[in-house]
mmCIF file of C-alpha atoms in Angstrom:
data_model
loop_
_atom_site.group_PDB
_atom_site.id
_atom_site.type_symbol
_atom_site.label_atom_id
_atom_site.label_comp_id
_atom_site.label_asym_id
_atom_site.label_seq_id
_atom_site.Cartn_x
_atom_site.Cartn_y
_atom_site.Cartn_z
ATOM 1 C CA UNK D 325 76.849 138.131 107.922
ATOM 2 C CA UNK D 326 77.344 134.619 106.530
ATOM 3 C CA UNK D 327 80.557 134.217 108.508
ATOM 4 C CA UNK D 328 78.776 135.253 111.712
ATOM 5 C CA UNK D 329 76.024 132.790 110.954
ATOM 6 C CA UNK D 330 78.529 130.000 110.370
ATOM 7 C CA UNK D 331 80.298 130.833 113.640
ATOM 8 C CA UNK D 332 76.990 130.791 115.485
ATOM 9 C CA UNK D 333 76.281 127.307 114.133
ATOM 10 C CA UNK D 334 79.575 125.902 115.423
ATOM 11 C CA UNK D 335 78.179 124.576 118.688
ATOM 12 C CA UNK D 336 79.868 121.150 118.810
ATOM 13 C CA UNK D 337 83.294 120.400 120.262
ATOM 14 C CA UNK D 338 86.024 119.618 117.734
ATOM 15 C CA UNK D 339 86.555 115.939 117.026
ATOM 16 C CA UNK D 340 89.938 114.212 117.207
ATOM 17 C CA UNK D 341 89.996 113.942 113.411
ATOM 18 C CA UNK D 342 89.403 117.679 112.948
ATOM 19 C CA UNK D 343 92.164 118.521 115.439
ATOM 20 C CA UNK D 344 94.556 116.093 113.749
ATOM 21 C CA UNK D 345 93.784 117.514 110.286
ATOM 22 C CA UNK D 346 94.379 121.029 111.632
ATOM 23 C CA UNK D 347 97.700 119.929 113.156
ATOM 24 C CA UNK D 348 98.820 118.549 109.777
ATOM 25 C CA UNK D 349 98.136 121.996 108.315
ATOM 26 C CA UNK D 350 100.175 123.659 111.076
ATOM 27 C CA UNK D 351 97.111 125.020 112.915
ATOM 28 C CA UNK D 352 98.041 124.491 116.569
ATOM 29 C CA UNK D 353 97.767 126.642 119.703
ATOM 30 C CA UNK D 354 100.986 128.612 119.938
ATOM 31 C CA UNK D 355 102.276 131.328 122.251
ATOM 32 C CA UNK D 356 105.424 133.451 122.160
ATOM 33 C CA UNK D 357 105.193 134.371 125.823
ATOM 34 C CA UNK D 358 106.724 131.170 127.332
ATOM 35 C CA UNK D 359 109.993 131.649 125.425
ATOM 36 C CA UNK D 360 110.087 135.302 126.524
ATOM 37 C CA UNK D 361 109.461 134.278 130.122
ATOM 38 C CA UNK D 362 112.221 131.661 129.938
ATOM 39 C CA UNK D 363 114.646 134.300 128.665
ATOM 40 C CA UNK D 364 113.866 136.636 131.554
ATOM 41 C CA UNK D 365 114.067 133.785 134.094
ATOM 42 C CA UNK D 366 117.524 132.748 132.855
ATOM 43 C CA UNK D 367 118.743 136.347 132.793
ATOM 44 C CA UNK D 368 117.405 136.786 136.327
ATOM 45 C CA UNK D 369 119.204 133.659 137.510
ATOM 46 C CA UNK D 370 122.426 134.854 135.867
ATOM 47 C CA UNK D 371 122.176 138.221 137.586
ATOM 48 C CA UNK D 372 121.209 136.837 140.998
ATOM 49 C CA UNK D 373 123.706 133.963 141.019
ATOM 50 C CA UNK D 374 126.712 136.229 140.522
ATOM 51 C CA UNK D 375 127.424 135.130 136.977
ATOM 52 C CA UNK D 376 126.253 138.567 135.908
ATOM 53 C CA UNK D 377 128.995 140.240 137.964
ATOM 54 C CA UNK D 378 131.570 137.946 136.376
ATOM 55 C CA UNK D 379 130.173 138.740 132.940
ATOM 56 C CA UNK D 380 130.347 142.504 133.595
ATOM 57 C CA UNK D 381 133.912 142.145 134.819
ATOM 58 C CA UNK D 382 134.903 140.267 131.637
ATOM 59 C CA UNK D 383 133.255 142.894 129.430
ATOM 60 C CA UNK D 384 134.940 145.722 131.334
ATOM 61 C CA UNK D 385 138.342 144.105 130.862
ATOM 62 C CA UNK D 386 137.628 143.709 127.143
ATOM 63 C CA UNK D 387 136.680 147.366 126.854
ATOM 64 C CA UNK D 388 139.886 148.448 128.658
ATOM 65 C CA UNK D 389 141.960 146.233 126.394
ATOM 66 C CA UNK D 390 140.509 147.498 123.127
ATOM 67 C CA UNK D 391 140.059 151.161 124.151
ATOM 68 C CA UNK D 392 143.424 151.608 125.859
ATOM 69 C CA UNK D 393 145.336 150.849 122.696
ATOM 70 C CA UNK D 394 147.143 147.886 124.256
ATOM 71 C CA UNK D 395 145.711 145.620 121.607
ATOM 72 C CA UNK D 396 148.293 145.517 118.843
ATOM 73 C CA UNK D 397 146.327 146.454 115.719
ATOM 74 C CA UNK D 398 147.593 148.797 113.041
ATOM 75 C CA UNK D 399 145.513 151.851 112.161
ATOM 76 C CA UNK D 400 144.858 150.597 108.639
ATOM 77 C CA UNK D 401 141.948 149.018 106.868
ATOM 78 C CA UNK D 402 143.360 145.530 107.394
ATOM 79 C CA UNK D 403 144.137 146.326 111.022
ATOM 80 C CA UNK D 404 140.637 147.602 111.709
ATOM 81 C CA UNK D 405 139.198 144.502 110.062
ATOM 82 C CA UNK D 406 141.341 142.280 112.284
ATOM 83 C CA UNK D 407 140.281 144.352 115.317
ATOM 84 C CA UNK D 408 136.601 143.855 114.569
ATOM 85 C CA UNK D 409 137.081 140.108 113.995
ATOM 86 C CA UNK D 410 138.977 139.769 117.279
ATOM 87 C CA UNK D 411 136.337 141.775 119.151
ATOM 88 C CA UNK D 412 133.515 139.724 117.638
ATOM 89 C CA UNK D 413 135.242 136.459 118.516
ATOM 90 C CA UNK D 414 135.803 137.548 122.129
ATOM 91 C CA UNK D 415 132.190 138.709 122.463
ATOM 92 C CA UNK D 416 130.950 135.423 120.993
ATOM 93 C CA UNK D 417 133.060 133.389 123.446
ATOM 94 C CA UNK D 418 131.426 135.277 126.314
ATOM 95 C CA UNK D 419 127.809 135.568 125.078
ATOM 96 C CA UNK D 420 127.200 132.312 123.175
ATOM 97 C CA UNK D 421 127.337 130.031 126.277
ATOM 98 C CA UNK D 422 124.499 132.156 127.651
ATOM 99 C CA UNK D 423 122.536 132.812 124.446
ATOM 100 C CA UNK D 424 122.489 129.208 123.178
ATOM 101 C CA UNK D 425 120.782 127.713 126.289
ATOM 102 C CA UNK D 426 118.224 130.533 126.207
ATOM 103 C CA UNK D 427 117.372 129.800 122.559
ATOM 104 C CA UNK D 428 117.240 126.019 123.084
ATOM 105 C CA UNK D 429 115.052 126.297 126.170
ATOM 106 C CA UNK D 430 112.757 128.694 124.336
ATOM 107 C CA UNK D 431 112.364 126.197 121.483
ATOM 108 C CA UNK D 432 111.718 123.334 123.905
ATOM 109 C CA UNK D 433 109.035 125.317 125.733
ATOM 110 C CA UNK D 434 107.383 126.260 122.427
ATOM 111 C CA UNK D 435 107.297 122.595 121.358
ATOM 112 C CA UNK D 436 105.951 121.599 124.776
ATOM 113 C CA UNK D 437 103.107 124.112 124.457
ATOM 114 C CA UNK D 438 101.995 123.353 120.890
ATOM 115 C CA UNK D 439 103.432 119.853 120.426
ATOM 116 C CA UNK D 440 105.805 118.735 117.670
ATOM 117 C CA UNK D 441 104.551 119.879 114.270
ATOM 118 C CA UNK D 442 106.318 119.049 110.988
ATOM 119 C CA UNK D 443 104.437 120.381 107.974
ATOM 120 C CA UNK D 444 105.123 122.315 104.782
ATOM 121 C CA UNK D 445 101.475 123.346 104.445
ATOM 122 C CA UNK D 446 102.100 126.840 105.799
ATOM 123 C CA UNK D 447 104.875 127.389 103.224
ATOM 124 C CA UNK D 448 102.618 126.741 100.228
ATOM 125 C CA UNK D 449 101.761 129.893 98.262
ATOM 126 C CA UNK D 450 98.108 130.894 98.627
ATOM 127 C CA UNK D 451 96.276 133.794 96.996
ATOM 128 C CA UNK D 452 94.474 134.654 100.233
ATOM 129 C CA UNK D 453 97.833 135.474 101.836
ATOM 130 C CA UNK D 454 98.344 138.364 99.408
ATOM 131 C CA UNK D 455 94.701 139.383 99.201
ATOM 132 C CA UNK D 456 94.227 142.962 100.537
ATOM 133 C CA UNK D 457 90.698 142.111 101.703
ATOM 134 C CA UNK D 458 91.878 139.064 103.648
ATOM 135 C CA UNK D 459 94.776 141.057 105.087
ATOM 136 C CA UNK D 460 92.406 143.823 106.178
ATOM 137 C CA UNK D 461 90.166 141.281 107.891
ATOM 138 C CA UNK D 462 93.135 139.722 109.688
ATOM 139 C CA UNK D 463 94.329 143.173 110.752
ATOM 140 C CA UNK D 464 91.016 143.939 112.466
ATOM 141 C CA UNK D 465 90.180 140.405 113.573
ATOM 142 C CA UNK D 466 89.446 139.347 117.144
ATOM 143 C CA UNK D 467 92.842 137.658 117.380
ATOM 144 C CA UNK D 468 94.695 140.829 116.307
ATOM 145 C CA UNK D 469 92.707 142.872 118.807
ATOM 146 C CA UNK D 470 93.553 140.404 121.567
ATOM 147 C CA UNK D 471 97.263 140.584 120.675
ATOM 148 C CA UNK D 472 97.152 144.385 120.738
ATOM 149 C CA UNK D 473 95.424 144.449 124.137
ATOM 150 C CA UNK D 474 97.931 141.914 125.455
ATOM 151 C CA UNK D 475 100.889 144.044 124.282
ATOM 152 C CA UNK D 476 99.420 147.164 125.888
ATOM 153 C CA UNK D 477 98.789 145.327 129.153
ATOM 154 C CA UNK D 478 102.338 143.982 129.179
ATOM 155 C CA UNK D 479 103.723 147.454 128.622
ATOM 156 C CA UNK D 480 101.577 148.878 131.430
ATOM 157 C CA UNK D 481 102.458 146.095 133.877
ATOM 158 C CA UNK D 482 106.205 146.202 133.190
ATOM 159 C CA UNK D 483 106.285 150.014 133.273
ATOM 160 C CA UNK D 484 104.380 150.040 136.563
ATOM 161 C CA UNK D 485 106.762 147.478 138.070
ATOM 162 C CA UNK D 486 109.814 149.483 137.003
ATOM 163 C CA UNK D 487 108.223 152.699 138.323
ATOM 164 C CA UNK D 488 107.593 151.059 141.716
ATOM 165 C CA UNK D 489 111.209 149.900 141.977
ATOM 166 C CA UNK D 490 112.611 153.264 140.849
ATOM 167 C CA UNK D 491 110.355 155.141 143.276
ATOM 168 C CA UNK D 492 111.565 152.889 146.075
ATOM 169 C CA UNK D 493 115.190 153.786 145.194
ATOM 170 C CA UNK D 494 114.383 157.429 144.396
ATOM 171 C CA UNK D 495 116.006 158.826 147.519
ATOM 172 C CA UNK D 496 119.225 156.930 146.912
ATOM 173 C CA UNK D 497 119.262 157.945 143.234
ATOM 174 C CA UNK D 498 119.019 161.642 144.166
ATOM 175 C CA UNK D 499 122.088 161.399 146.406
ATOM 176 C CA UNK D 500 124.006 159.139 143.982
ATOM 177 C CA UNK D 501 125.977 162.107 142.606
ATOM 178 C CA UNK D 502 127.508 162.670 146.044
ATOM 179 C CA UNK D 503 128.671 159.092 146.381
ATOM 180 C CA UNK D 504 131.693 157.157 145.185
ATOM 181 C CA UNK D 505 131.547 155.517 141.741
ATOM 182 C CA UNK D 506 131.610 152.109 143.440
ATOM 183 C CA UNK D 507 128.457 152.998 145.404
ATOM 184 C CA UNK D 508 126.761 154.188 142.230
ATOM 185 C CA UNK D 509 127.629 150.894 140.504
ATOM 186 C CA UNK D 510 126.264 148.939 143.466
ATOM 187 C CA UNK D 511 123.025 150.930 143.369
ATOM 188 C CA UNK D 512 122.671 150.320 139.626
ATOM 189 C CA UNK D 513 123.267 146.595 140.086
ATOM 190 C CA UNK D 514 120.727 146.374 142.899
ATOM 191 C CA UNK D 515 118.105 148.201 140.822
ATOM 192 C CA UNK D 516 118.813 146.030 137.777
ATOM 193 C CA UNK D 517 118.547 142.815 139.815
ATOM 194 C CA UNK D 518 115.195 143.837 141.245
ATOM 195 C CA UNK D 519 113.835 144.947 137.862
ATOM 196 C CA UNK D 520 114.964 141.798 136.044
ATOM 197 C CA UNK D 521 113.687 139.497 138.809
ATOM 198 C CA UNK D 522 110.313 141.209 138.912
ATOM 199 C CA UNK D 523 110.108 141.124 135.099
ATOM 200 C CA UNK D 524 110.822 137.375 135.134
ATOM 201 C CA UNK D 525 108.013 136.763 137.651
ATOM 202 C CA UNK D 526 105.557 138.941 135.730
ATOM 203 C CA UNK D 527 106.361 137.345 132.357
ATOM 204 C CA UNK D 528 105.992 133.873 133.866
ATOM 205 C CA UNK D 529 102.420 134.632 134.937
ATOM 206 C CA UNK D 530 101.740 136.293 131.588
ATOM 207 C CA UNK D 531 103.046 133.184 129.787
ATOM 208 C CA UNK D 532 100.838 130.834 131.823
ATOM 209 C CA UNK D 533 97.758 132.991 131.200
ATOM 210 C CA UNK D 534 98.546 133.287 127.477
ATOM 211 C CA UNK D 535 99.007 129.514 127.062
ATOM 212 C CA UNK D 536 95.586 128.893 128.640
ATOM 213 C CA UNK D 537 94.033 131.588 126.452
ATOM 214 C CA UNK D 538 95.636 130.313 123.236
ATOM 215 C CA UNK D 539 94.420 126.758 123.897
ATOM 216 C CA UNK D 540 90.916 128.039 124.602
ATOM 217 C CA UNK D 541 90.931 130.213 121.493
ATOM 218 C CA UNK D 542 92.190 127.315 119.337
ATOM 219 C CA UNK D 543 89.513 124.907 120.589
ATOM 220 C CA UNK D 544 86.904 127.619 120.023
ATOM 221 C CA UNK D 545 88.036 128.163 116.431
ATOM 222 C CA UNK D 546 87.980 124.387 115.824
ATOM 223 C CA UNK D 547 84.350 123.957 116.888
ATOM 224 C CA UNK D 548 82.075 122.240 114.394
ATOM 225 C CA UNK D 549 78.488 122.604 113.293
ATOM 226 C CA UNK D 550 76.122 119.665 113.554
ATOM 227 C CA UNK D 551 76.222 119.303 109.779
ATOM 228 C CA UNK D 552 80.026 119.058 109.838
ATOM 229 C CA UNK D 553 79.805 116.381 112.536
ATOM 230 C CA UNK D 554 77.379 114.362 110.409
ATOM 231 C CA UNK D 555 79.506 114.754 107.289
ATOM 232 C CA UNK D 556 82.647 113.704 109.160
ATOM 233 C CA UNK D 557 80.834 110.676 110.586
ATOM 234 C CA UNK D 558 79.728 109.699 107.090
ATOM 235 C CA UNK D 559 83.246 110.172 105.785
ATOM 236 C CA UNK D 560 84.759 107.969 108.500
ATOM 237 C CA UNK D 561 82.039 105.327 108.711
ATOM 238 C CA UNK D 562 80.898 105.487 105.101
ATOM 239 C CA UNK D 563 77.515 106.365 103.633
ATOM 240 C CA UNK D 564 74.937 103.852 105.036
ATOM 241 C CA UNK D 565 73.175 103.600 101.670
ATOM 242 C CA UNK D 566 76.460 102.983 99.880
ATOM 243 C CA UNK D 567 77.517 100.389 102.455
ATOM 244 C CA UNK D 568 74.155 98.621 102.105
ATOM 245 C CA UNK D 569 74.557 98.611 98.330
ATOM 246 C CA UNK D 570 78.080 97.162 98.644
ATOM 247 C CA UNK D 571 76.828 94.444 101.003
ATOM 248 C CA UNK D 572 74.034 93.637 98.568
ATOM 249 C CA UNK D 573 76.474 93.304 95.671
ATOM 250 C CA UNK D 574 78.816 91.155 97.769
ATOM 251 C CA UNK D 575 75.959 88.868 98.813
ATOM 252 C CA UNK D 576 74.827 88.584 95.205
ATOM 253 C CA UNK D 577 78.339 87.651 94.063
ATOM 254 C CA UNK D 578 78.682 85.083 96.852
ATOM 255 C CA UNK D 579 75.274 83.638 95.932
ATOM 256 C CA UNK D 580 76.268 83.404 92.265
ATOM 257 C CA UNK D 581 79.483 81.561 93.176
ATOM 258 C CA UNK D 582 77.494 79.247 95.429
ATOM 259 C CA UNK D 583 74.958 78.473 92.684
ATOM 260 C CA UNK D 584 77.805 77.714 90.275
ATOM 261 C CA UNK D 585 78.942 74.931 92.667
ATOM 262 C CA UNK D 586 75.517 73.264 92.947
ATOM 263 C CA UNK D 587 75.972 71.187 89.701
ATOM 264 C CA UNK D 588 79.102 69.666 91.304
ATOM 265 C CA UNK D 589 77.103 68.334 94.262
ATOM 266 C CA UNK D 590 76.280 64.631 94.760
ATOM 267 C CA UNK D 591 73.049 65.269 96.681
ATOM 268 C CA UNK D 592 70.850 68.112 97.948
ATOM 269 C CA UNK D 593 69.267 67.624 101.380
ATOM 270 C CA UNK D 594 65.918 69.478 101.704
ATOM 271 C CA UNK D 595 63.431 70.416 104.443
ATOM 272 C CA UNK D 596 61.583 69.965 101.911
ATOM 273 C CA UNK D 597 60.761 73.552 100.792
ATOM 274 C CA UNK D 598 62.280 75.941 103.362
ATOM 275 C CA UNK D 599 65.910 74.679 103.477
ATOM 276 C CA UNK D 600 68.269 73.165 100.924
ATOM 277 C CA UNK D 601 71.893 72.048 101.499
ATOM 278 C CA UNK D 602 74.087 70.767 98.643
ATOM 279 C CA UNK D 603 76.762 68.165 99.546
ATOM 280 C CA UNK D 604 79.693 66.738 97.609
ATOM 281 C CA UNK D 605 81.831 63.736 98.430
ATOM 282 C CA UNK D 606 84.818 62.220 96.677
ATOM 283 C CA UNK D 607 84.828 58.435 97.247
ATOM 284 C CA UNK D 608 88.196 57.234 98.430
ATOM 285 C CA UNK D 609 89.259 60.732 99.415
ATOM 286 C CA UNK D 610 90.750 61.631 102.774
ATOM 287 C CA UNK D 611 88.130 64.244 103.638
ATOM 288 C CA UNK D 612 84.516 64.026 104.753
ATOM 289 C CA UNK D 613 81.527 65.220 102.690
ATOM 290 C CA UNK D 614 81.609 68.996 102.212
ATOM 291 C CA UNK D 615 78.857 71.624 101.989
ATOM 292 C CA UNK D 616 78.883 73.380 98.594
ATOM 293 C CA UNK D 617 75.778 75.532 99.012
ATOM 294 C CA UNK D 618 72.952 76.185 101.447
ATOM 295 C CA UNK D 619 70.036 78.547 101.779
ATOM 296 C CA UNK D 620 66.548 79.287 103.023
ATOM 297 C CA UNK D 621 63.399 80.479 101.278
ATOM 298 C CA UNK D 622 63.924 81.661 97.706
ATOM 299 C CA UNK D 623 67.632 80.722 97.835
ATOM 300 C CA UNK D 624 66.675 77.148 98.767
ATOM 301 C CA UNK D 625 64.210 77.120 95.872
ATOM 302 C CA UNK D 626 66.952 78.306 93.515
ATOM 303 C CA UNK D 627 69.307 75.552 94.766
ATOM 304 C CA UNK D 628 66.606 72.897 94.113
ATOM 305 C CA UNK D 629 65.956 74.357 90.653
ATOM 306 C CA UNK D 630 69.646 74.281 89.665
ATOM 307 C CA UNK D 631 69.952 70.757 91.091
ATOM 308 C CA UNK D 632 67.028 69.481 88.981
ATOM 309 C CA UNK D 633 68.430 71.128 85.854
ATOM 310 C CA UNK D 634 71.766 69.324 86.390
ATOM 311 C CA UNK D 635 70.284 65.967 87.512
ATOM 312 C CA UNK D 636 71.551 66.277 91.094
ATOM 313 C CA UNK D 637 69.490 64.000 93.384
ATOM 314 C CA UNK D 638 67.279 65.647 96.041
ATOM 315 C CA UNK D 639 66.602 63.903 99.356
ATOM 316 C CA UNK D 640 64.141 65.099 101.965
ATOM 317 C CA UNK D 641 65.376 64.863 105.557
ATOM 318 C CA UNK D 642 64.096 67.648 107.815
ATOM 319 C CA UNK D 643 66.301 67.073 110.926
ATOM 320 C CA UNK D 644 69.435 66.557 108.829
ATOM 321 C CA UNK D 645 68.731 69.614 106.670
ATOM 322 C CA UNK D 646 68.152 71.838 109.718
ATOM 323 C CA UNK D 647 71.318 70.546 111.432
ATOM 324 C CA UNK D 648 73.477 71.040 108.331
ATOM 325 C CA UNK D 649 72.110 74.553 107.721
ATOM 326 C CA UNK D 650 72.627 75.603 111.331
ATOM 327 C CA UNK D 651 76.015 74.087 112.157
ATOM 328 C CA UNK D 652 78.021 73.770 108.905
ATOM 329 C CA UNK D 653 79.293 76.724 106.843
ATOM 330 C CA UNK D 654 79.751 76.702 103.078
ATOM 331 C CA UNK D 655 83.049 75.025 102.184
ATOM 332 C CA UNK D 656 83.331 73.158 105.514
ATOM 333 C CA UNK D 657 83.218 69.410 106.043
ATOM 334 C CA UNK D 658 80.304 67.908 107.930
ATOM 335 C CA UNK D 659 80.767 67.119 111.653
ATOM 336 C CA UNK D 660 81.391 63.569 112.806
ATOM 337 C CA UNK D 661 77.952 63.158 114.417
ATOM 338 C CA UNK D 662 76.298 63.477 110.988
ATOM 339 C CA UNK D 663 78.540 60.967 109.208
ATOM 340 C CA UNK D 664 76.180 58.003 109.588
ATOM 341 C CA UNK D 665 73.029 59.763 108.362
ATOM 342 C CA UNK D 666 74.775 61.237 105.318
ATOM 343 C CA UNK D 667 76.685 58.022 104.595
ATOM 344 C CA UNK D 668 73.382 56.151 104.219
ATOM 345 C CA UNK D 669 72.060 58.736 101.750
ATOM 346 C CA UNK D 670 75.296 58.848 99.725
ATOM 347 C CA UNK D 671 75.569 55.046 99.612
ATOM 348 C CA UNK D 672 72.068 54.868 98.120
ATOM 349 C CA UNK D 673 72.874 57.526 95.536
ATOM 350 C CA UNK D 674 76.176 55.935 94.497
ATOM 351 C CA UNK D 675 74.416 52.570 94.049
ATOM 352 C CA UNK D 676 71.846 54.193 91.805
ATOM 353 C CA UNK D 677 74.615 55.826 89.751
ATOM 354 C CA UNK D 678 76.368 52.452 89.341
ATOM 355 C CA UNK D 679 73.159 50.892 88.085
#
């Protein structure tokens, strides 16, 4: 009941992250039908193109050679072993050029359907794979039922197609015993060509339908509940409360570093209570005066407090304080348009220090 309830709650489409995680585990839509269809299509092309007749001729010659006794092999254990090796090699020379392209094309079609997947996740030992209860559930699952129905339908369709072709040739088959062996062979070839061609067409449509079904079934199984969507969003974006706490800690650390630089300042420009900007200048240096700290409200009050404790002069200048706070960041030098106003203030302070 809990599983049904969980399935009923999976109303949201799968996210890209969920699909990618499933792919890493080897969970992708896969179908065996395209490779089967490719095999039948190639066999059909071989038969129709005349390569099949050439192949039959080669095999017939091989049978005559080995069954007529013309092949020079002694009737001993070693001779029989050599005979089997020779027969296997000849069969391989004939069949491998046909079998290898079929296998390669089948693999390429499988990769095209499900995409390239390289994972060892499916090879890891898991207890649920040997659990009788899990195996029983898989045996009577919806997917197993669908595979069974698909196999039965394939058997019915292929059997019906073969029955139609055989019934069409029924009259000729009845009179085949009265014909020459060559006519019988021709009839068999014609029937085989029609059966293989029809099977290739049927399996092609079955493969297309199965690929669509497997993709639909996979996306259905990957659906997410609203809770899973929220959890995934939190995992990717981060917990808002945690992020706020991190920002708070970062701001506190930056403020502490800023306050530690206030005693190094030569003057603090105030607004007088809302804004405070601490400036430092090295006489004879190449750079312009630089902002060491700035703040509004309680931060400005803290800057003024630290400045008083360390005997840093405070100067009230509302326009200059607002301009510095708005346009100059901490650690930056003041802009050229403020040189004159700040130079007057610093000159006064340096004179007082000299006295």
